Structures are given as C-alpha cells and as structure tokens.
Amino acid sequence: MGPGRRDRVVTAEEDWGASGLAWLTGAPDGQGDFSRAAVLERATQALGRFTAATGVEADAAELLAGRAALLGWTRAGRISAGGASRLLAAADGWWALTLSRADDLEAVPALIESECREPWAAIAGWAAERPVTAVVERARLLDLPAAVLGETAPAAPVVRRVGPTGPGCGLRGALVVDLTSLWAGPLCGRLLAQAGATVIKVESPSRPDGTRAGSTAFFDWMNGGKLSCALRFDHDAAVLAQLLAAADVVLESSRPAALARRGLGPFDVAGRPGRVWLQITAHGTESGYAGFGDDAAVAGGLVGCDGNAGPVFCADAIADPLTGIEAAAAVADSLARGGGEVITFSLAAVAAGYAALPNCVPVGEVPALPPQSPWIEAAGPALGADNGRIGELLARAGARC
C-alpha cells in the first residue's frame, strides 16, 4: 500500500450486492433492491456471537442466499423465489399466502367459497374486495399459512426455566435431538454439528423432512454430518422419550401442541441437568398459526420495495435462515449459562426485528451479483440409517458429564 493510501471500507450495500441478496430482492424486470442491506450486517453480528462461543466460522451471506443458489432460483417480485408464496393486495392492505402443501391447494375453494381453475388469480380477485384482516382471518381458519404485512412486532425469544442448570459442557460432544424440518431448525442443527455436537435428525417415516423430495442438494447442505433416526411418533413414543431425556439440546419446530398431546413436550419429559429445548414456531406458541419463511417474513414487515408499486419479497424465505442463525447463537448462549431452559422463537418476530433496521440507499453504482452455490461437505443421511445405533448413543449420553 502506497504512502497516504487507505483501504476502502466496504459498505453494507456492497456486501448485500455481492452476497446475491440484492439479486434475489426486487421486481423481476427491475434492478436488485438494496433497501434491506442492514439485514446482512445484523445477521453477521448474530453469527459472530455463535463463533465467539464455539469457534465455528460461517458466512452469513452464504447461509441466507445459499438455497436459492443451489436450486437456481431468482427474484420474482410478489412471487416468492421458490414459487409457493404470493404477496397479494386486499381492499386496504397487503397480505401473503403460501400454498406449498397439497392440502393448501385443496382448501382454496373453501377459502374463496367458489370453485376455480386458476387458484392464484381467483384468490387475488376475491381478496381485492375484502379487508385484509378479514382475508387473513378466513385463511387461518382453514389452517392456511397467511399473514398481514407488518402485523407482528419485534420480540426477543421467550426463555422459560424448565429444569436445573448443568455443568456447562458446551457443544463439543453434546447430544442434539433434531426434530425439525425444512430450513430454520435444520440450519441451527447444522451449525451445532459444526461445533462438535452429535446431531440426531429424527423424522417420521410417514412424514419425513420435505426437503428430501426433489433435488437433494439443499437437504444435503443442511443435514450432511447428522445421524438419522426414523421413528413413528405415536408407536415409538417410548424410544423418542428416551432420546429427549438423554439429549443436551432438543430442537423442534412442530405445532405448539403436537408433542405435548403425546406427552413428549419440554415440560413432560424430564431432561438431564442443563438440557436446552429450542422451539421454532411461525407466530409464537399462543397463536398456533401455520407459517413458512416467506409469509412469516411478510408478517414481520421484512419485504423489499418496488418503488411506488408496493412490496416485494425479500430474498428467499429469509425469516427461516435468520431464525436458524439466531437460534444457534441462543443455544450456545444458554449452554454457557448452564441451560435448563426452553427457548421459543417466532419466525415472524425475528423477521420483525430485522425489518426494524434502517433502510439503506446505495451511494453510486453498486452491482447486484447472483448468489454463489455453497460447498456441500457430505450427503445427508438416508432416512433411518442410524436406528440401530440408538442404544449405543443413549449409553454414550449416560456416560457424559
């Protein structure tokens, strides 16, 4: 470096543009949107907390944009990158709806009280004549993942004491039982595995993680390095209870009452001292509403801007990876203070916290580059590949500190 010359500080907007997140946000026929560049900065800080506690380094930009890169997705404005969600106008506001499950599509005639050949066009016409709160209320009565734009306020995760604290062994060698699927929970589990934990991914054979279907690239990225246990939650409840009792960390993202009604909730199965039980919900334990990353981000107000034309989706289901990062940091923090806690995250509340950050406007020309595909270190486990090791794992857990 020559005399008097200084390294230029990279701006948040440049980082956002280089990450692929600007490229994933905005109108499909317009420029990439840089208004949410502060989100990447905050996510990097959250990941830094996890790094400080565990020594594991990860790239927040890669975690936020990696799925779209792996699956070849791009921005589509008011259609989510994955195609299952839409931002729609009601008579007095905006709302989001996700139709990713077969049951969701089958519920559309009941939602609009009419048969239809083109579901999205019919829903848009029906909603345009009704108040947005009434539209979303009806959708939720049918268990559809729907949200009013900006309905959720920022909120920290709810932390409750559930048992005695432990010796603070940390994550290296810890046993993590991962009951989650899709993105937020599996990402948390992936980070815990990188920190040295033994992570057992538990799935029902009749309803395995949906990311096993289609391209396996995303499933492998999230779940490589984990063990797999296939259990029928009703028939094999006793075995699952043993795993939950032996775990140092439990990750779950089921409906709030799904485990409790089987006697398998955090207040039902006594755990080892210091066990951390992390719950990931769409809208908190009180509502029980269904939700996914894209519609939950809309609930939190975390959207991009298409000029005066209205909101567009921000990146790819961004409430999911943001929550996964925050959850991993929260688990590490809890273990450091001795654990014995239930920590409940809401995707929508996490998104709202990030939406409250100041909007950014790039100074000068800043390129919006496509995201780069992450390196997949190992294939994800075959369903039930490690069922035969349950006894060994339980015995090992009993011998730990």
XYZ file of C-alpha atoms in Angstrom:
401
model
C 0.000 0.000 0.000
C 1.480 3.326 -1.052
C 2.069 6.306 1.251
C -1.114 8.051 2.323
C -3.330 5.359 0.766
C -6.078 3.737 2.862
C -8.014 0.533 2.327
C -11.544 1.405 1.321
C -14.281 0.363 3.746
C -16.810 -1.936 2.070
C -20.330 -0.615 2.591
C -23.316 -2.646 3.730
C -24.870 -2.111 0.314
C -21.807 -3.541 -1.432
C -21.851 -6.597 0.831
C -25.571 -7.062 0.161
C -24.993 -6.765 -3.581
C -22.036 -9.174 -3.602
C -23.911 -11.743 -1.490
C -26.647 -12.315 -4.051
C -29.309 -10.976 -1.687
C -29.913 -7.821 -3.737
C -30.154 -10.030 -6.825
C -32.847 -12.065 -5.031
C -34.870 -8.998 -3.970
C -36.899 -6.693 -6.177
C -39.142 -6.731 -9.220
C -38.234 -9.430 -11.758
C -37.937 -6.876 -14.559
C -36.159 -4.221 -12.481
C -32.941 -3.675 -10.598
C -31.920 -5.572 -7.498
C -33.186 -3.986 -4.294
C -30.636 -2.762 -1.731
C -33.064 -1.353 0.839
C -32.542 -4.234 3.304
C -28.740 -4.268 3.251
C -28.599 -3.746 7.041
C -30.120 -7.225 7.458
C -26.903 -8.899 6.352
C -24.868 -6.781 8.767
C -27.081 -7.778 11.708
C -27.098 -11.462 10.689
C -23.295 -11.393 10.519
C -23.217 -9.987 14.059
C -25.545 -12.760 15.303
C -23.364 -15.376 13.659
C -20.364 -13.688 15.290
C -21.878 -14.450 18.712
C -22.003 -18.114 17.782
C -18.434 -18.009 16.502
C -17.219 -16.377 19.716
C -18.865 -19.122 21.784
C -17.866 -22.111 19.642
C -15.004 -21.136 17.339
C -17.101 -22.137 14.318
C -16.891 -19.651 11.469
C -19.648 -19.408 8.876
C -20.649 -16.930 6.192
C -23.987 -15.261 6.911
C -24.426 -14.275 3.260
C -23.986 -17.884 2.178
C -26.494 -19.090 4.761
C -29.096 -16.536 3.651
C -28.719 -16.958 -0.116
C -27.366 -20.493 -0.456
C -30.641 -22.313 -1.052
C -31.590 -20.097 -3.983
C -28.141 -20.615 -5.471
C -28.327 -24.405 -5.107
C -31.794 -24.602 -6.643
C -31.298 -21.967 -9.336
C -33.919 -19.537 -8.050
C -34.068 -15.812 -8.712
C -36.226 -12.884 -7.686
C -39.815 -12.797 -8.845
C -41.216 -9.716 -7.108
C -44.507 -10.649 -5.466
C -43.965 -14.321 -6.159
C -41.521 -15.929 -3.751
C -38.238 -17.260 -5.073
C -39.486 -20.806 -4.526
C -42.827 -20.054 -6.166
C -45.162 -21.243 -3.398
C -45.972 -17.851 -1.829
C -47.593 -14.680 -3.140
C -47.865 -11.086 -1.923
C -51.432 -10.029 -2.680
C -53.448 -6.815 -2.398
C -56.611 -6.737 -0.315
C -59.018 -3.809 -0.256
C -56.995 -1.947 2.374
C -53.576 -3.557 2.587
C -51.160 -6.287 1.598
C -51.033 -9.890 2.713
C -49.097 -13.056 1.950
C -50.289 -16.589 1.351
C -48.325 -19.805 0.882
C -49.730 -22.807 -0.968
C -46.925 -25.339 -0.670
C -48.842 -28.384 0.553
C -51.441 -30.454 -1.291
C -53.936 -29.693 1.495
C -53.400 -25.962 0.968
C -54.406 -26.125 -2.697
C -57.401 -28.289 -1.851
C -58.579 -25.634 0.631
C -58.690 -22.814 -1.945
C -62.358 -23.352 -2.983
C -63.360 -23.210 0.689
C -61.321 -20.029 1.139
C -62.956 -18.126 -1.702
C -66.275 -20.043 -1.490
C -66.122 -20.903 -5.168
C -64.605 -23.475 -7.485
C -61.741 -22.203 -9.601
C -59.340 -23.347 -12.309
C -56.619 -20.789 -11.631
C -56.217 -20.639 -7.846
C -53.931 -17.606 -7.603
C -55.994 -15.458 -9.974
C -59.175 -16.404 -8.146
C -57.663 -15.665 -4.732
C -56.363 -12.280 -5.922
C -59.792 -11.272 -7.215
C -61.539 -12.465 -4.067
C -59.131 -10.682 -1.708
C -59.154 -7.383 -3.596
C -62.723 -6.731 -2.452
C -62.236 -7.529 1.246
C -60.436 -6.031 4.266
C -57.010 -7.544 4.707
C -57.599 -8.658 8.293
C -60.780 -10.494 7.272
C -58.951 -12.194 4.399
C -56.157 -13.472 6.616
C -58.546 -14.462 9.404
C -60.507 -16.646 6.994
C -57.347 -18.178 5.578
C -56.140 -19.063 9.072
C -59.465 -20.671 9.948
C -58.649 -23.099 7.134
C -55.110 -23.611 8.501
C -53.555 -21.836 5.526
C -50.191 -20.070 6.045
C -51.250 -16.437 5.679
C -50.149 -13.126 7.163
C -50.961 -9.421 7.078
C -47.986 -7.305 6.041
C -46.291 -5.920 9.157
C -48.746 -7.410 11.679
C -46.002 -8.707 14.005
C -43.865 -6.543 16.270
C -40.212 -7.274 17.045
C -39.790 -9.514 20.079
C -36.970 -11.401 21.705
C -37.319 -15.167 22.005
C -39.259 -16.329 25.050
C -36.990 -18.033 27.596
C -38.514 -20.179 30.358
C -36.852 -22.180 33.105
C -37.678 -25.891 32.763
C -35.122 -27.699 34.912
C -31.881 -27.456 36.837
C -28.806 -25.956 35.274
C -25.963 -28.213 34.222
C -22.190 -28.203 34.327
C -21.871 -26.104 31.144
C -20.159 -28.719 28.973
C -20.717 -26.702 25.798
C -21.481 -28.125 22.372
C -18.453 -30.311 21.720
C -19.605 -33.861 22.349
C -23.168 -32.758 23.201
C -26.123 -34.870 22.051
C -28.622 -32.887 19.987
C -32.005 -34.372 19.052
C -33.239 -32.511 15.979
C -36.980 -32.921 15.335
C -37.132 -30.039 12.858
C -37.555 -29.938 9.092
C -37.132 -27.604 6.120
C -34.747 -24.720 6.900
C -34.638 -22.782 10.185
C -34.292 -25.745 12.542
C -32.037 -27.850 10.292
C -29.738 -24.838 9.825
C -29.480 -24.458 13.593
C -28.691 -28.168 13.859
C -26.091 -27.898 11.102
C -24.266 -25.145 12.978
C -24.392 -27.144 16.218
C -22.937 -30.158 14.403
C -20.115 -27.984 13.079
C -19.424 -27.000 16.682
C -18.789 -30.632 17.580
C -22.224 -31.840 18.675
C -23.633 -35.241 17.713
C -26.887 -34.346 15.973
C -29.579 -36.998 15.503
C -32.161 -35.987 12.923
C -35.444 -37.632 13.959
C -38.170 -37.951 11.321
C -41.431 -39.794 10.965
C -41.265 -42.383 8.142
C -44.717 -41.257 7.002
C -43.798 -37.550 7.031
C -40.070 -37.134 6.504
C -38.414 -33.755 6.021
C -39.949 -32.286 2.879
C -36.545 -31.256 1.552
C -35.759 -34.934 0.930
C -38.075 -34.689 -2.096
C -36.805 -33.417 -5.447
C -33.258 -32.141 -5.669
C -31.259 -33.397 -2.697
C -28.717 -30.561 -2.811
C -30.443 -28.421 -0.185
C -31.174 -31.385 2.105
C -27.533 -32.462 1.897
C -26.302 -28.931 2.649
C -28.464 -28.649 5.745
C -28.127 -32.208 7.042
C -24.764 -33.603 5.982
C -22.903 -34.835 9.053
C -26.056 -35.619 11.052
C -27.297 -39.076 12.045
C -30.796 -40.182 11.022
C -33.391 -41.895 13.163
C -36.830 -42.772 11.754
C -39.488 -43.081 14.451
C -43.282 -43.165 14.377
C -44.069 -40.561 16.986
C -47.136 -42.422 18.305
C -45.934 -46.020 18.060
C -42.321 -45.308 19.104
C -43.091 -42.671 21.740
C -41.155 -44.531 24.458
C -37.968 -44.585 22.370
C -38.362 -40.931 21.461
C -38.873 -40.069 25.129
C -35.574 -41.805 25.948
C -33.798 -39.711 23.338
C -35.366 -36.498 24.609
C -34.410 -37.356 28.198
C -30.802 -38.086 27.206
C -30.357 -35.026 24.984
C -28.316 -31.997 25.898
C -30.213 -29.987 23.287
C -33.602 -30.594 21.652
C -34.642 -28.742 18.509
C -38.276 -28.836 17.463
C -40.487 -26.943 15.042
C -43.791 -28.788 15.273
C -47.069 -27.112 16.106
C -47.007 -25.994 19.747
C -49.362 -28.773 20.930
C -48.141 -31.584 18.658
C -45.593 -33.053 21.079
C -47.406 -32.054 24.255
C -50.514 -34.088 23.377
C -48.263 -37.164 23.094
C -46.651 -36.428 26.450
C -43.388 -35.544 24.700
C -43.175 -31.805 25.280
C -40.415 -29.983 27.171
C -42.481 -29.934 30.372
C -43.470 -33.615 30.016
C -40.143 -35.408 29.532
C -37.675 -34.739 32.322
C -34.240 -33.991 30.940
C -30.673 -34.152 32.114
C -29.476 -31.096 34.068
C -28.817 -28.212 31.732
C -30.876 -29.501 28.787
C -31.781 -26.741 26.338
C -35.051 -27.176 24.469
C -35.391 -24.877 21.482
C -38.767 -24.373 19.817
C -39.174 -22.705 16.424
C -42.703 -21.540 15.621
C -44.191 -19.448 12.847
C -46.017 -16.957 15.075
C -45.317 -17.990 18.669
C -46.830 -20.678 20.875
C -50.013 -18.755 21.658
C -51.404 -18.496 18.110
C -50.619 -21.918 16.661
C -50.958 -20.432 13.175
C -49.240 -22.191 10.295
C -46.449 -20.337 8.562
C -43.351 -20.637 6.421
C -40.337 -18.434 5.835
C -41.786 -16.200 3.138
C -45.184 -15.440 4.676
C -43.621 -15.118 8.156
C -41.179 -12.526 6.779
C -44.148 -10.569 5.426
C -45.850 -10.766 8.828
C -42.748 -9.166 10.308
C -42.672 -6.484 7.623
C -39.395 -7.743 6.175
C -40.061 -7.046 2.497
C -38.330 -5.260 -0.332
C -39.662 -2.270 -2.224
C -40.651 -1.959 -5.863
C -40.673 1.834 -5.931
C -44.207 3.164 -5.612
C -45.701 -0.108 -6.817
C -45.666 -1.743 -3.385
C -43.851 -4.503 -1.506
C -41.934 -7.446 -2.939
C -40.439 -10.488 -1.267
C -37.071 -10.017 0.399
C -34.576 -12.665 -0.732
C -35.592 -16.313 -0.278
C -37.814 -17.200 2.708
C -35.476 -15.003 4.707
C -37.221 -15.499 8.063
C -36.005 -19.112 8.000
C -32.223 -18.676 7.798
C -32.310 -15.590 10.026
C -34.083 -17.622 12.694
C -31.699 -20.547 12.224
C -28.721 -18.276 12.850
C -30.320 -16.579 15.849
C -31.378 -19.948 17.278
C -27.863 -21.403 17.080
C -26.484 -18.380 18.913
C -29.241 -18.672 21.528
C -28.447 -22.350 22.176
C -24.747 -21.559 22.631
C -25.607 -18.681 24.977
C -27.966 -20.860 27.014
C -25.445 -23.657 27.427
C -22.860 -21.110 28.552
C -25.149 -20.015 31.401
C -25.959 -23.600 32.386
C -29.030 -24.319 30.245
C -32.141 -25.794 31.848
C -34.260 -23.594 29.575
C -36.976 -23.704 26.936
C -36.332 -21.058 24.282
C -39.150 -20.256 21.860
C -38.554 -18.387 18.626
C -41.168 -16.932 16.280
C -40.143 -16.643 12.633
C -42.355 -13.585 12.280
C -40.934 -11.850 15.365
C -37.353 -12.486 14.206
C -38.232 -11.006 10.816
C -39.828 -8.004 12.514
C -36.643 -7.336 14.446
C -34.646 -7.233 11.233
C -37.345 -5.199 9.470
C -36.945 -2.500 12.133
C -33.389 -1.794 10.944
C -32.962 1.408 8.902
C -33.432 1.080 5.171
C -30.365 1.590 3.006
C -29.815 3.516 -0.209
C -26.639 2.735 -2.175
C -24.343 5.612 -2.995
C -23.300 5.359 -6.624
C -23.423 2.260 -8.780
C -23.423 -0.972 -6.764
C -23.687 -4.251 -8.677
C -26.232 -6.903 -7.702
C -24.464 -10.216 -8.274
C -26.129 -13.659 -8.285
C -25.513 -15.833 -5.218
C -22.805 -18.480 -5.286
C -23.644 -22.091 -4.501
C -22.264 -23.248 -1.146
C -19.900 -26.182 -0.851
C -21.699 -29.354 0.259
C -19.320 -31.254 2.502
C -21.283 -34.500 2.791
C -24.519 -36.110 1.699
C -27.372 -36.047 4.164
C -28.146 -39.327 5.944
C -30.553 -41.861 4.498
C -33.847 -41.993 6.386
C -33.428 -44.215 9.446
C -29.792 -45.033 8.647
C -28.782 -44.894 12.322
C -31.766 -46.531 14.013
C -29.543 -49.426 15.009
C -27.277 -47.100 16.990
C -29.908 -45.667 19.336
C -28.863 -47.909 22.233
C -25.204 -47.012 21.752
C -25.998 -43.294 21.630
C -28.136 -43.467 24.765
C -25.392 -45.334 26.603
C -22.821 -42.776 25.482
C -25.098 -39.972 26.675
C -25.342 -41.583 30.099
C -21.552 -41.598 30.409
C -21.113 -37.896 29.606
C -20.524 -35.121 32.103
